[in-house]
Every structure is written in C-alpha cells, then in structure tokens.
Amino acid sequence: MSLWRYANPVEFMRLSGRVLPVLTAFTVACLGAGLVWGFFFTPDDYQQGSTVKIIYLHVPAALMAINAWIMMLVASLIWFIRRHHVSALAARAAAPVGAVLTLVALITGAIWGQPMWGTWWVWDPRLTSFLILFIFYLGYMALWEAVEDPEKAADLTAALCLVGSVFALLSRYAVLFWSQGLHQGASLSLDKEENVADVFYLPLLLCIAGFVLLFVSLVLLRTRTEIRARRLRALETRGGAA
Amino acid sequence: MRALLSRELALALRSGGGAAQGLVFFLIVVLLVPFGMGPEPDALARVAPGTLWIAALLSCLVTLDRLFQTDWEDGSLDALALSPVPLEAVVAIKALAHWLTTGLPLLVIAPLLALTLQLPGQAYPWLVASLAAGTPALSFIGAIGAALTLGLRRGGLLIGVLTLPLYIPTLIFGARCAIAAADGQDPVPALALTAALTLAILALTPFAVAQILRIQIR
C-alpha cells in the first residue's frame, strides 16, 4: 500500500471524486468565514484605514502563487523520475491557477499601492519578480498548448519548469541587486505578520488556509478534467481509426 | 569537434546571411530608439547602455530559431546525436558558433552605435566588456528556447516568450555594468557578476539542452 497507487488514473479519479466535495465544502467554509471576518469584523488600521483589509486577499494569493510553481516543480520531477501521467497532468492543471493567483496578487497589490504608496506600480524587487513569475506561467502554458504529442509536451514542459525554477531564483536575486535600496521591499512580507495584532492575524490565517484549500481543490478539479479530456481524445482517435 | 564548428560557421555565414541578419536587426533597433525617444542628446545618453543591451538581446533572439531547426528538418540532428561526440558538446559547439556569428559582431559595432546614442566616453570599454561577458550567455540560454520549440509550427513567437524571461538576470547585470560606467560609478562588481553568471550558464545549459533535444528526437 503506497502513495503511488494514486498515480493510477482510475484510482486517482475514484479518490479525488470522493475527496473533492469535502474539500470544496471546507474551502467555502474557510474562505467565507475568513473573508467575512476580515472584511466586516476587524477594526480599521490606525494608519492605513480600511485599505489594510486587502491583506486578506493579497497575502494568501501571493503565497499560493509561489507555492503553485513549487508544486508544479515537484510534479514535473515526479513525472521525469517515475513517469506518472497524473503527475504531469496535475502540473498542467496547476499552471493556470497559479497564473491567476499571481495576477490576483499583482492587482490587489496595485489597488493597495495606489492609496498607500501613491502609485499603481513601482519596479520594486518584490513586484518585479512577481511579474516575471507571471510571464513564466504564461510561457509554460503556451508550451503545453503548442506541442501536439501529449507525451512530448509533458516532457518539454517539465524541462521548462525545471529550467524556469532555476532562472526564477536567479531573477529574484538579480532583481534585488538591480533596484537595491530603492524602495520599501518588505512592507508586505510575512515576517511582518508577527507584528500584526491578533485581530488581523486570525482571520488572515483562516484566509490562507482557505486559499490553500482553494488551490488544492481547483487543481484536483482541473486534473480530473484533464484526465477526462485525454480519455475523450483517446476514444476519438480510436473511433477515427476504426 | 573542430569540423563541427567549422561546419556551423560555414553554414551560418553562407545560408542567406543568417549572421548578417542579427547584425542588421541590431542596427535597426538602435536606429529606431532616437525616433521613439526624440533626438535630445541627454535623453539618449541616459538610455544608451540599456538600449544597446536590449537590442543585443533581440538580435540574438531573431537568429535563434535557426539554431537547431534546419538540422532537425534535414535529419542531421539525428546523425549528430548518434555521432561519437556527446550531444552536450554538440550543443555547446552550436551555441558557440551562434555566438561567434551573432554576438561577436555586435561587440564590434556596439561602440559605433553607442557613438550615435551619445554614450559618455568613459563607458565605451565597459560597454564592450559587459557585452563580451554577457552575450555568450544569451546564445546558450537561447539554445534552451530553440530546443524547446523545435518542430513547432509557430515556434518563432513562442521562442521569445520562453527565452526572454530567462534573459532577465543577464540583462540586469550586463546593462548595470554599462550604466554604472556611464554614470561614473564603479562598473567592476556588475561586470564580475555578469561574467560569473555567464560561466555558470555555459557550464550548465548544454546538459539541459541536450536532454531536451533527446526528448525531441525520441
């Protein structure tokens, strides 16, 4: 009995079909409670006023945007080493979710930055590396779409994911070097959350949990769709040949 | 291996001016900047190092799709993969030939174009040095994109989407060196970082590219 059993698409479909409704319910509960609590039942910040509340969307989205890429990296490695199709499809399924989360983080950041920093966008290391991350997601998705042979597409995108991870790290440090000391980089970092009062901290934790669950359920859902789409294609080609 | 290098060079120099293409593209991009920016010397001098670097990036990009494509189409790539020379070495030699035919000429005309962009005088050696240190990395990184998009119908656009983000670190350090020199700061740290980055890329990318090519050939 091992975890690898679920790399079998049939097993995966069975398990994920059973887990997904539960997961969705938890997601709705966590996210709903966290956001309602955060938006309506926390006091305004003494400096930032009510704009501080965007933190409940921004921080979890940013966190998961990076974790989505890490998950894709792990899935790609599993695909390379053990060649489990579900793994490759899960990586493919995660990319658009990650891209949207990156976009959410960028947009909520801009909406918060406008009143707080007085500008929608600055070329701050943190912001810039997120924009680069977003472009990496786009390239990854584009490559999946462009290659016709699914096996080859999985191989090539996995290679791109590995190379991209190395360069994403490189870019991060390059960007830090590039605009060193120009701007307040850490004003939104998780390190600061320890200073945030409990009234903000607890709903934020709930929102982060909600986003993690949201990510997992979306990826499961999309992986199931990918598996079904592949089955459909297999049926179609078989029908066409007969 | 030397035969392979001379073959690559001969092909690049002969086949419809593949090498000249990059150079002309470089010229045109730089030429367009004053039209877009306005011809004020001060403004041009400010953007000159960055412009030259971005133009180098783009001219490297436009010649990349030929790196493996023709060999892939006529089957010589399969022959090269089966030859006693390791595929990693083949990749390195092809990327080197790409740099010799597109990157190296840029070093020669970059100072000339920098002149038209009013680059401050003390920055010239540093501009050339940063390009010399950085452009080999562009060819080697580009090989990743060229290998990934091999055999795709619309690979030309995709190659840019995949490759340009990978160029960001090189661009930052390389341009930083030229900018620092133009501003009268110490350009050595940025140059050292560019060179270090390039060396790391030269050492590692052939393995990645060879692996991708094996996937493509299989």
Short mmCIF file of C-alpha atoms in Angstrom, two decimals:
data_model
loop_
_atom_site.label_atom_id
_atom_site.label_comp_id
_atom_site.label_asym_id
_atom_site.label_seq_id
_atom_site.Cartn_x
_atom_site.Cartn_y
_atom_site.Cartn_z
CA MET A 1 0.00 0.00 0.00
CA SER A 2 1.77 3.13 -1.08
CA LEU A 3 1.03 6.64 -2.19
CA TRP A 4 1.99 5.73 -5.73
CA ARG A 5 -1.23 3.78 -6.04
CA TYR A 6 -2.97 7.09 -6.73
CA ALA A 7 -0.74 7.72 -9.69
CA ASN A 8 -3.01 5.30 -11.47
CA PRO A 9 -5.62 7.49 -13.19
CA VAL A 10 -8.50 5.20 -12.24
CA GLU A 11 -7.50 5.17 -8.59
CA PHE A 12 -6.91 8.89 -8.74
CA MET A 13 -10.34 9.57 -10.21
CA ARG A 14 -12.01 7.42 -7.57
CA LEU A 15 -10.22 9.03 -4.65
CA SER A 16 -10.36 12.59 -5.94
CA GLY A 17 -14.04 12.18 -6.75
CA ARG A 18 -14.68 11.31 -3.14
CA VAL A 19 -12.37 13.92 -1.63
CA LEU A 20 -13.28 16.87 -3.82
CA PRO A 21 -16.78 17.64 -2.42
CA VAL A 22 -15.45 17.57 1.13
CA LEU A 23 -12.52 19.76 0.16
CA THR A 24 -14.80 22.20 -1.62
CA ALA A 25 -17.02 22.46 1.43
CA PHE A 26 -14.00 23.18 3.62
CA THR A 27 -12.74 25.76 1.12
CA VAL A 28 -16.03 27.62 1.09
CA ALA A 29 -16.24 27.49 4.87
CA CYS A 30 -12.67 28.72 5.48
CA LEU A 31 -12.63 31.33 2.79
CA GLY A 32 -16.13 32.57 3.55
CA ALA A 33 -15.53 32.80 7.27
CA GLY A 34 -12.06 34.30 6.86
CA LEU A 35 -13.09 36.94 4.35
CA VAL A 36 -16.30 37.93 6.14
CA TRP A 37 -14.46 38.09 9.45
CA GLY A 38 -11.60 40.00 7.87
CA PHE A 39 -13.69 42.48 5.95
CA PHE A 40 -16.52 43.21 8.38
CA PHE A 41 -15.44 42.31 11.87
CA THR A 42 -11.91 43.66 12.16
CA PRO A 43 -11.18 47.25 13.09
CA ASP A 44 -9.57 49.63 10.60
CA ASP A 45 -5.84 50.03 10.92
CA TYR A 46 -4.85 53.24 12.66
CA GLN A 47 -2.51 54.21 9.83
CA GLN A 48 -3.84 52.53 6.74
CA GLY A 49 -7.55 52.78 7.44
CA SER A 50 -9.74 50.22 5.76
CA THR A 51 -7.27 49.58 2.93
CA VAL A 52 -5.43 47.19 5.23
CA LYS A 53 -8.22 44.69 4.62
CA ILE A 54 -6.98 43.85 1.16
CA ILE A 55 -4.31 41.89 3.01
CA TYR A 56 -6.84 39.06 3.32
CA LEU A 57 -6.76 38.57 -0.43
CA HIS A 58 -3.29 39.77 -1.26
CA VAL A 59 -1.11 37.82 1.13
CA PRO A 60 -2.75 34.39 0.63
CA ALA A 61 -2.81 34.86 -3.16
CA ALA A 62 0.86 35.83 -3.27
CA LEU A 63 1.78 32.93 -1.02
CA MET A 64 -0.04 30.40 -3.17
CA ALA A 65 1.23 31.92 -6.42
CA ILE A 66 4.74 30.86 -5.47
CA ASN A 67 3.65 27.56 -3.92
CA ALA A 68 1.81 26.68 -7.12
CA TRP A 69 5.07 26.86 -9.05
CA ILE A 70 6.82 24.77 -6.40
CA MET A 71 4.04 22.21 -6.68
CA MET A 72 4.49 22.19 -10.47
CA LEU A 73 8.22 21.72 -9.96
CA VAL A 74 7.64 18.71 -7.70
CA ALA A 75 5.06 17.26 -10.09
CA SER A 76 7.46 17.73 -13.02
CA LEU A 77 10.22 15.96 -11.13
CA ILE A 78 7.88 13.07 -10.33
CA TRP A 79 6.94 12.91 -14.00
CA PHE A 80 10.61 12.83 -15.01
CA ILE A 81 11.60 10.21 -12.50
CA ARG A 82 8.61 7.91 -12.28
CA ARG A 83 6.62 8.90 -15.38
CA HIS A 84 3.21 9.05 -13.76
CA HIS A 85 0.81 10.67 -16.14
CA VAL A 86 -1.38 12.07 -13.39
CA SER A 87 1.62 13.98 -12.12
CA ALA A 88 2.25 15.65 -15.47
CA LEU A 89 -1.43 16.47 -15.83
CA ALA A 90 -1.54 17.88 -12.30
CA ALA A 91 1.34 20.20 -13.18
CA ARG A 92 -0.51 21.28 -16.29
CA ALA A 93 -3.68 21.81 -14.26
CA ALA A 94 -1.89 23.92 -11.67
CA ALA A 95 -0.36 26.41 -14.11
CA PRO A 96 -3.46 28.50 -14.92
CA VAL A 97 -4.47 28.51 -11.25
CA GLY A 98 -1.02 29.75 -10.35
CA ALA A 99 -1.12 32.36 -13.08
CA VAL A 100 -4.48 33.68 -11.88
CA LEU A 101 -3.27 33.79 -8.28
CA THR A 102 -0.19 35.74 -9.41
CA LEU A 103 -2.45 38.13 -11.25
CA VAL A 104 -4.69 38.49 -8.18
CA ALA A 105 -1.64 39.26 -6.06
CA LEU A 106 -0.41 41.84 -8.58
CA ILE A 107 -3.80 43.51 -8.97
CA THR A 108 -4.69 43.61 -5.28
CA GLY A 109 -1.18 44.90 -4.65
CA ALA A 110 -1.72 47.67 -7.17
CA ILE A 111 -5.09 48.57 -5.66
CA TRP A 112 -3.50 48.75 -2.22
CA GLY A 113 -0.42 50.54 -3.50
CA GLN A 114 -2.32 53.35 -5.17
CA PRO A 115 -3.62 54.97 -1.96
CA MET A 116 -0.71 53.82 0.22
CA TRP A 117 2.37 54.39 -1.91
CA GLY A 118 0.66 56.85 -4.25
CA THR A 119 1.33 54.72 -7.30
CA TRP A 120 -0.12 51.67 -9.01
CA TRP A 121 3.23 50.19 -9.86
CA VAL A 122 6.87 50.55 -8.90
CA TRP A 123 9.82 48.49 -10.08
CA ASP A 124 10.36 47.12 -6.66
CA PRO A 125 12.15 43.73 -6.43
CA ARG A 126 9.15 42.00 -4.92
CA LEU A 127 6.73 43.32 -7.52
CA THR A 128 9.08 42.75 -10.42
CA SER A 129 9.80 39.16 -9.52
CA PHE A 130 6.08 38.50 -9.40
CA LEU A 131 5.66 39.94 -12.86
CA ILE A 132 8.46 37.65 -14.05
CA LEU A 133 6.75 34.72 -12.34
CA PHE A 134 3.57 35.60 -14.22
CA ILE A 135 5.45 35.56 -17.54
CA PHE A 136 6.93 32.17 -16.64
CA TYR A 137 3.40 30.84 -16.11
CA LEU A 138 2.33 32.21 -19.49
CA GLY A 139 5.29 30.62 -21.28
CA TYR A 140 4.68 27.32 -19.53
CA MET A 141 1.02 27.27 -20.56
CA ALA A 142 1.86 28.34 -24.10
CA LEU A 143 4.32 25.47 -24.47
CA TRP A 144 1.71 22.97 -23.28
CA GLU A 145 -0.68 24.29 -25.88
CA ALA A 146 1.87 24.37 -28.68
CA VAL A 147 3.20 20.82 -28.58
CA GLU A 148 0.80 18.30 -30.06
CA ASP A 149 2.14 14.96 -28.84
CA PRO A 150 0.95 14.86 -25.19
CA GLU A 151 3.86 12.72 -24.03
CA LYS A 152 6.39 15.06 -25.58
CA ALA A 153 4.51 18.09 -24.30
CA ALA A 154 4.71 16.71 -20.77
CA ASP A 155 8.46 16.13 -21.14
CA LEU A 156 9.19 19.53 -22.61
CA THR A 157 7.08 21.49 -20.15
CA ALA A 158 8.64 19.57 -17.28
CA ALA A 159 12.07 20.55 -18.61
CA LEU A 160 10.90 24.15 -18.92
CA CYS A 161 9.59 24.04 -15.36
CA LEU A 162 12.96 22.89 -14.04
CA VAL A 163 14.93 25.44 -16.06
CA GLY A 164 12.38 28.12 -15.21
CA SER A 165 12.71 27.42 -11.49
CA VAL A 166 16.45 27.95 -11.62
CA PHE A 167 16.06 31.16 -13.59
CA ALA A 168 13.19 32.37 -11.42
CA LEU A 169 15.53 32.15 -8.44
CA LEU A 170 18.31 33.84 -10.40
CA SER A 171 15.98 36.61 -11.50
CA ARG A 172 14.87 37.15 -7.94
CA TYR A 173 18.41 37.85 -6.78
CA ALA A 174 19.27 39.76 -9.94
CA VAL A 175 16.28 41.99 -9.42
CA LEU A 176 17.22 42.56 -5.78
CA PHE A 177 20.67 43.65 -6.93
CA TRP A 178 19.18 45.83 -9.62
CA SER A 179 16.92 48.02 -7.51
CA GLN A 180 18.64 47.66 -4.20
CA GLY A 181 17.70 50.28 -1.64
CA LEU A 182 15.30 51.99 -3.97
CA HIS A 183 12.10 51.03 -2.33
CA GLN A 184 10.44 49.51 0.70
CA GLY A 185 10.59 45.86 -0.26
CA ALA A 186 9.42 44.13 2.83
CA SER A 187 6.37 46.19 3.65
CA LEU A 188 4.09 43.30 2.77
CA SER A 189 6.17 40.34 3.83
CA LEU A 190 5.00 37.52 6.03
CA ASP A 191 7.70 38.36 8.56
CA LYS A 192 5.76 41.45 9.42
CA GLU A 193 2.66 39.47 10.21
CA GLU A 194 4.13 38.60 13.57
CA ASN A 195 3.79 42.24 14.45
CA VAL A 196 0.23 42.38 13.29
CA ALA A 197 -2.26 42.34 16.14
CA ASP A 198 -4.29 39.22 16.77
CA VAL A 199 -7.45 40.85 15.42
CA PHE A 200 -5.85 40.85 11.96
CA TYR A 201 -3.80 37.72 12.37
CA LEU A 202 -6.51 35.14 13.00
CA PRO A 203 -8.75 35.94 10.02
CA LEU A 204 -5.62 36.14 7.87
CA LEU A 205 -4.65 32.63 8.92
CA LEU A 206 -8.15 31.47 8.06
CA CYS A 207 -7.88 33.11 4.63
CA ILE A 208 -4.51 31.49 3.98
CA ALA A 209 -5.96 28.11 4.87
CA GLY A 210 -8.88 28.90 2.58
CA PHE A 211 -6.56 29.74 -0.31
CA VAL A 212 -4.54 26.57 0.20
CA LEU A 213 -7.74 24.54 0.12
CA LEU A 214 -8.98 26.52 -2.87
CA PHE A 215 -5.77 25.79 -4.73
CA VAL A 216 -5.84 22.10 -3.91
CA SER A 217 -9.47 21.68 -4.91
CA LEU A 218 -9.06 23.67 -8.13
CA VAL A 219 -6.01 21.62 -9.10
CA LEU A 220 -7.84 18.37 -8.31
CA LEU A 221 -10.83 19.52 -10.31
CA ARG A 222 -8.72 20.59 -13.26
CA THR A 223 -6.63 17.42 -13.14
CA ARG A 224 -9.84 15.40 -13.33
CA THR A 225 -10.88 17.48 -16.32
CA GLU A 226 -7.51 16.89 -17.98
CA ILE A 227 -7.77 13.13 -17.43
CA ARG A 228 -11.27 13.09 -18.86
CA ALA A 229 -10.21 15.21 -21.83
CA ARG A 230 -7.38 12.81 -22.53
CA ARG A 231 -9.70 9.82 -22.34
CA LEU A 232 -12.07 11.56 -24.71
CA ARG A 233 -9.26 12.22 -27.16
CA ALA A 234 -8.15 8.60 -26.93
CA LEU A 235 -11.70 7.47 -27.68
CA GLU A 236 -11.97 9.87 -30.59
CA THR A 237 -8.74 8.77 -32.22
CA ARG A 238 -9.70 5.15 -31.73
CA GLY A 239 -13.11 5.84 -33.27
CA GLY A 240 -11.49 7.68 -36.16
CA ALA A 241 -9.14 4.79 -36.87
CA ALA A 242 -11.85 2.15 -36.81
CA MET B 1 34.54 18.76 -32.95
CA ARG B 2 36.56 21.29 -34.84
CA ALA B 3 34.97 20.02 -38.04
CA LEU B 4 31.57 20.59 -36.50
CA LEU B 5 32.47 24.12 -35.51
CA SER B 6 33.73 25.00 -38.98
CA ARG B 7 30.62 23.41 -40.49
CA GLU B 8 28.38 25.51 -38.25
CA LEU B 9 30.29 28.66 -39.05
CA ALA B 10 30.24 27.99 -42.77
CA LEU B 11 26.51 27.31 -42.69
CA ALA B 12 25.78 30.45 -40.70
CA LEU B 13 27.93 32.63 -42.92
CA ARG B 14 26.64 31.25 -46.19
CA SER B 15 22.98 30.46 -45.75
CA GLY B 16 21.25 33.64 -46.75
CA GLY B 17 23.28 35.81 -44.40
CA GLY B 18 21.98 34.29 -41.18
CA ALA B 19 24.78 36.02 -39.35
CA ALA B 20 24.30 39.38 -41.03
CA GLN B 21 20.62 39.22 -40.14
CA GLY B 22 21.29 39.63 -36.45
CA LEU B 23 23.68 42.47 -37.06
CA VAL B 24 21.25 44.36 -39.29
CA PHE B 25 18.49 43.81 -36.77
CA PHE B 26 20.73 45.25 -34.04
CA LEU B 27 21.43 48.28 -36.20
CA ILE B 28 17.76 48.88 -36.91
CA VAL B 29 16.59 48.53 -33.31
CA VAL B 30 19.20 51.03 -32.16
CA LEU B 31 18.28 53.30 -35.05
CA LEU B 32 14.63 53.29 -34.04
CA VAL B 33 15.30 54.46 -30.50
CA PRO B 34 16.09 58.11 -31.31
CA PHE B 35 12.92 58.22 -33.39
CA GLY B 36 10.90 56.91 -30.49
CA MET B 37 12.66 58.90 -27.77
CA GLY B 38 13.28 62.15 -29.56
CA PRO B 39 16.78 63.21 -30.52
CA GLU B 40 17.84 65.11 -27.35
CA PRO B 41 21.44 64.07 -26.62
CA ASP B 42 20.93 64.00 -22.84
CA ALA B 43 17.94 61.71 -23.03
CA LEU B 44 19.72 59.42 -25.48
CA ALA B 45 22.84 59.24 -23.34
CA ARG B 46 20.73 58.16 -20.38
CA VAL B 47 19.12 55.25 -22.22
CA ALA B 48 22.11 54.32 -24.41
CA PRO B 49 23.53 51.41 -22.36
CA GLY B 50 20.12 49.84 -21.80
CA THR B 51 19.13 50.32 -25.41
CA LEU B 52 22.25 48.63 -26.72
CA TRP B 53 21.77 45.74 -24.33
CA ILE B 54 18.13 45.24 -25.25
CA ALA B 55 18.99 45.48 -28.94
CA ALA B 56 21.66 42.80 -28.45
CA LEU B 57 19.08 40.62 -26.71
CA LEU B 58 16.59 40.99 -29.52
CA SER B 59 19.09 40.43 -32.31
CA CYS B 60 20.22 37.27 -30.56
CA LEU B 61 16.60 36.20 -30.36
CA VAL B 62 15.76 36.67 -34.04
CA THR B 63 18.56 34.38 -35.13
CA LEU B 64 17.86 31.66 -32.58
CA ASP B 65 15.18 29.71 -34.39
CA ARG B 66 17.77 28.62 -36.95
CA LEU B 67 19.99 27.11 -34.27
CA PHE B 68 18.56 23.58 -34.41
CA GLN B 69 15.65 23.93 -36.82
CA THR B 70 17.40 23.24 -40.12
CA ASP B 71 19.43 20.36 -38.70
CA TRP B 72 16.23 18.95 -37.26
CA GLU B 73 14.41 19.20 -40.55
CA ASP B 74 17.03 17.53 -42.74
CA GLY B 75 17.86 14.87 -40.18
CA SER B 76 21.43 15.93 -39.44
CA LEU B 77 20.45 16.41 -35.82
CA ASP B 78 19.74 12.68 -35.54
CA ALA B 79 23.12 11.98 -37.14
CA LEU B 80 24.79 14.35 -34.68
CA ALA B 81 23.03 12.68 -31.77
CA LEU B 82 24.31 9.30 -32.92
CA SER B 83 27.85 10.52 -33.57
CA PRO B 84 30.63 9.71 -31.10
CA VAL B 85 30.72 13.34 -29.97
CA PRO B 86 28.46 13.73 -26.90
CA LEU B 87 25.28 15.64 -27.60
CA GLU B 88 26.21 18.09 -24.85
CA ALA B 89 29.37 19.00 -26.77
CA VAL B 90 27.39 19.34 -30.00
CA VAL B 91 25.04 21.76 -28.24
CA ALA B 92 27.94 23.74 -26.81
CA ILE B 93 29.63 24.00 -30.20
CA LYS B 94 26.44 25.04 -31.95
CA ALA B 95 25.77 27.68 -29.33
CA LEU B 96 29.38 28.84 -29.58
CA ALA B 97 29.08 29.12 -33.35
CA HIS B 98 25.87 31.09 -32.86
CA TRP B 99 27.70 33.48 -30.57
CA LEU B 100 30.68 33.81 -32.93
CA THR B 101 28.38 34.76 -35.80
CA THR B 102 25.86 36.96 -33.96
CA GLY B 103 27.28 38.02 -30.60
CA LEU B 104 30.83 38.76 -31.59
CA PRO B 105 30.00 41.14 -34.47
CA LEU B 106 27.82 43.09 -32.05
CA LEU B 107 30.88 43.81 -29.92
CA VAL B 108 32.49 45.42 -32.92
CA ILE B 109 29.67 47.68 -33.97
CA ALA B 110 28.29 48.42 -30.49
CA PRO B 111 30.80 51.25 -29.84
CA LEU B 112 29.92 52.75 -33.20
CA LEU B 113 26.24 52.76 -32.40
CA ALA B 114 26.95 53.95 -28.87
CA LEU B 115 28.54 56.97 -30.50
CA THR B 116 25.29 57.80 -32.27
CA LEU B 117 23.46 57.44 -28.94
CA GLN B 118 25.84 59.90 -27.24
CA LEU B 119 27.13 57.40 -24.70
CA PRO B 120 29.56 59.15 -22.33
CA GLY B 121 33.16 58.49 -23.35
CA GLN B 122 34.39 56.64 -20.28
CA ALA B 123 31.70 53.96 -20.71
CA TYR B 124 32.87 52.52 -24.05
CA PRO B 125 35.33 49.90 -22.79
CA TRP B 126 32.86 48.82 -20.13
CA LEU B 127 30.02 48.54 -22.61
CA VAL B 128 32.11 46.29 -24.82
CA ALA B 129 33.37 44.35 -21.80
CA SER B 130 29.87 43.80 -20.48
CA LEU B 131 28.65 42.67 -23.90
CA ALA B 132 31.66 40.37 -24.25
CA ALA B 133 30.94 38.90 -20.83
CA GLY B 134 27.19 38.65 -21.27
CA THR B 135 26.33 37.80 -24.87
CA PRO B 136 27.73 34.23 -24.79
CA ALA B 137 25.15 33.52 -22.09
CA LEU B 138 22.45 34.82 -24.41
CA SER B 139 23.36 32.28 -27.08
CA PHE B 140 23.49 29.42 -24.58
CA ILE B 141 20.21 30.35 -22.86
CA GLY B 142 18.67 30.81 -26.26
CA ALA B 143 19.60 27.23 -27.11
CA ILE B 144 17.13 26.16 -24.39
CA GLY B 145 14.31 28.06 -26.07
CA ALA B 146 15.36 26.88 -29.52
CA ALA B 147 15.40 23.25 -28.36
CA LEU B 148 12.05 23.54 -26.62
CA THR B 149 10.27 25.00 -29.64
CA LEU B 150 11.85 22.65 -32.15
CA GLY B 151 9.41 21.44 -34.79
CA LEU B 152 6.56 23.69 -33.69
CA ARG B 153 4.58 25.40 -36.38
CA ARG B 154 4.56 28.76 -34.66
CA GLY B 155 7.73 28.34 -32.70
CA GLY B 156 9.01 31.80 -33.62
CA LEU B 157 6.71 33.65 -31.27
CA LEU B 158 6.92 31.07 -28.53
CA ILE B 159 10.70 31.15 -28.53
CA GLY B 160 10.53 34.79 -27.44
CA VAL B 161 8.00 34.12 -24.70
CA LEU B 162 10.12 31.30 -23.32
CA THR B 163 13.57 32.82 -23.77
CA LEU B 164 13.20 36.50 -22.88
CA PRO B 165 12.29 35.91 -19.21
CA LEU B 166 15.39 33.73 -18.93
CA TYR B 167 17.47 36.64 -20.24
CA ILE B 168 16.45 38.93 -17.39
CA PRO B 169 19.35 38.19 -14.99
CA THR B 170 21.97 38.61 -17.73
CA LEU B 171 20.32 41.80 -18.92
CA ILE B 172 20.21 43.26 -15.43
CA PHE B 173 23.87 42.63 -14.63
CA GLY B 174 25.19 43.44 -18.09
CA ALA B 175 23.28 46.68 -18.51
CA ARG B 176 24.07 47.60 -14.93
CA CYS B 177 27.77 47.46 -15.70
CA ALA B 178 27.45 49.77 -18.71
CA ILE B 179 25.12 52.14 -16.84
CA ALA B 180 27.45 52.32 -13.85
CA ALA B 181 30.34 53.17 -16.14
CA ALA B 182 28.29 55.86 -17.89
CA ASP B 183 27.33 57.37 -14.51
CA GLY B 184 30.92 57.37 -13.37
CA GLN B 185 30.42 54.64 -10.75
CA ASP B 186 32.47 51.51 -10.28
CA PRO B 187 31.40 49.06 -13.00
CA VAL B 188 33.62 46.17 -11.87
CA PRO B 189 31.20 44.39 -9.47
CA ALA B 190 28.45 44.22 -12.09
CA LEU B 191 30.92 43.03 -14.69
CA ALA B 192 32.16 40.32 -12.35
CA LEU B 193 28.59 39.20 -11.70
CA THR B 194 27.84 39.14 -15.43
CA ALA B 195 30.91 37.03 -16.06
CA ALA B 196 30.10 34.69 -13.19
CA LEU B 197 26.56 34.25 -14.42
CA THR B 198 27.75 33.57 -17.95
CA LEU B 199 30.26 30.98 -16.78
CA ALA B 200 27.60 29.19 -14.77
CA ILE B 201 25.27 29.23 -17.75
CA LEU B 202 27.95 27.98 -20.13
CA ALA B 203 28.67 25.14 -17.74
CA LEU B 204 25.09 24.05 -17.12
CA THR B 205 22.87 24.78 -20.12
CA PRO B 206 24.46 22.28 -22.56
CA PHE B 207 23.25 19.46 -20.32
CA ALA B 208 19.71 20.83 -20.15
CA VAL B 209 19.60 21.49 -23.89
CA ALA B 210 20.98 18.05 -24.76
CA GLN B 211 18.33 16.48 -22.55
CA ILE B 212 15.59 18.49 -24.27
CA LEU B 213 16.95 17.52 -27.69
CA ARG B 214 16.87 13.86 -26.69
CA ILE B 215 13.20 14.26 -25.83
CA GLN B 216 12.62 15.91 -29.21
CA ILE B 217 14.45 13.24 -31.17
CA ARG B 218 12.93 10.25 -29.38
#
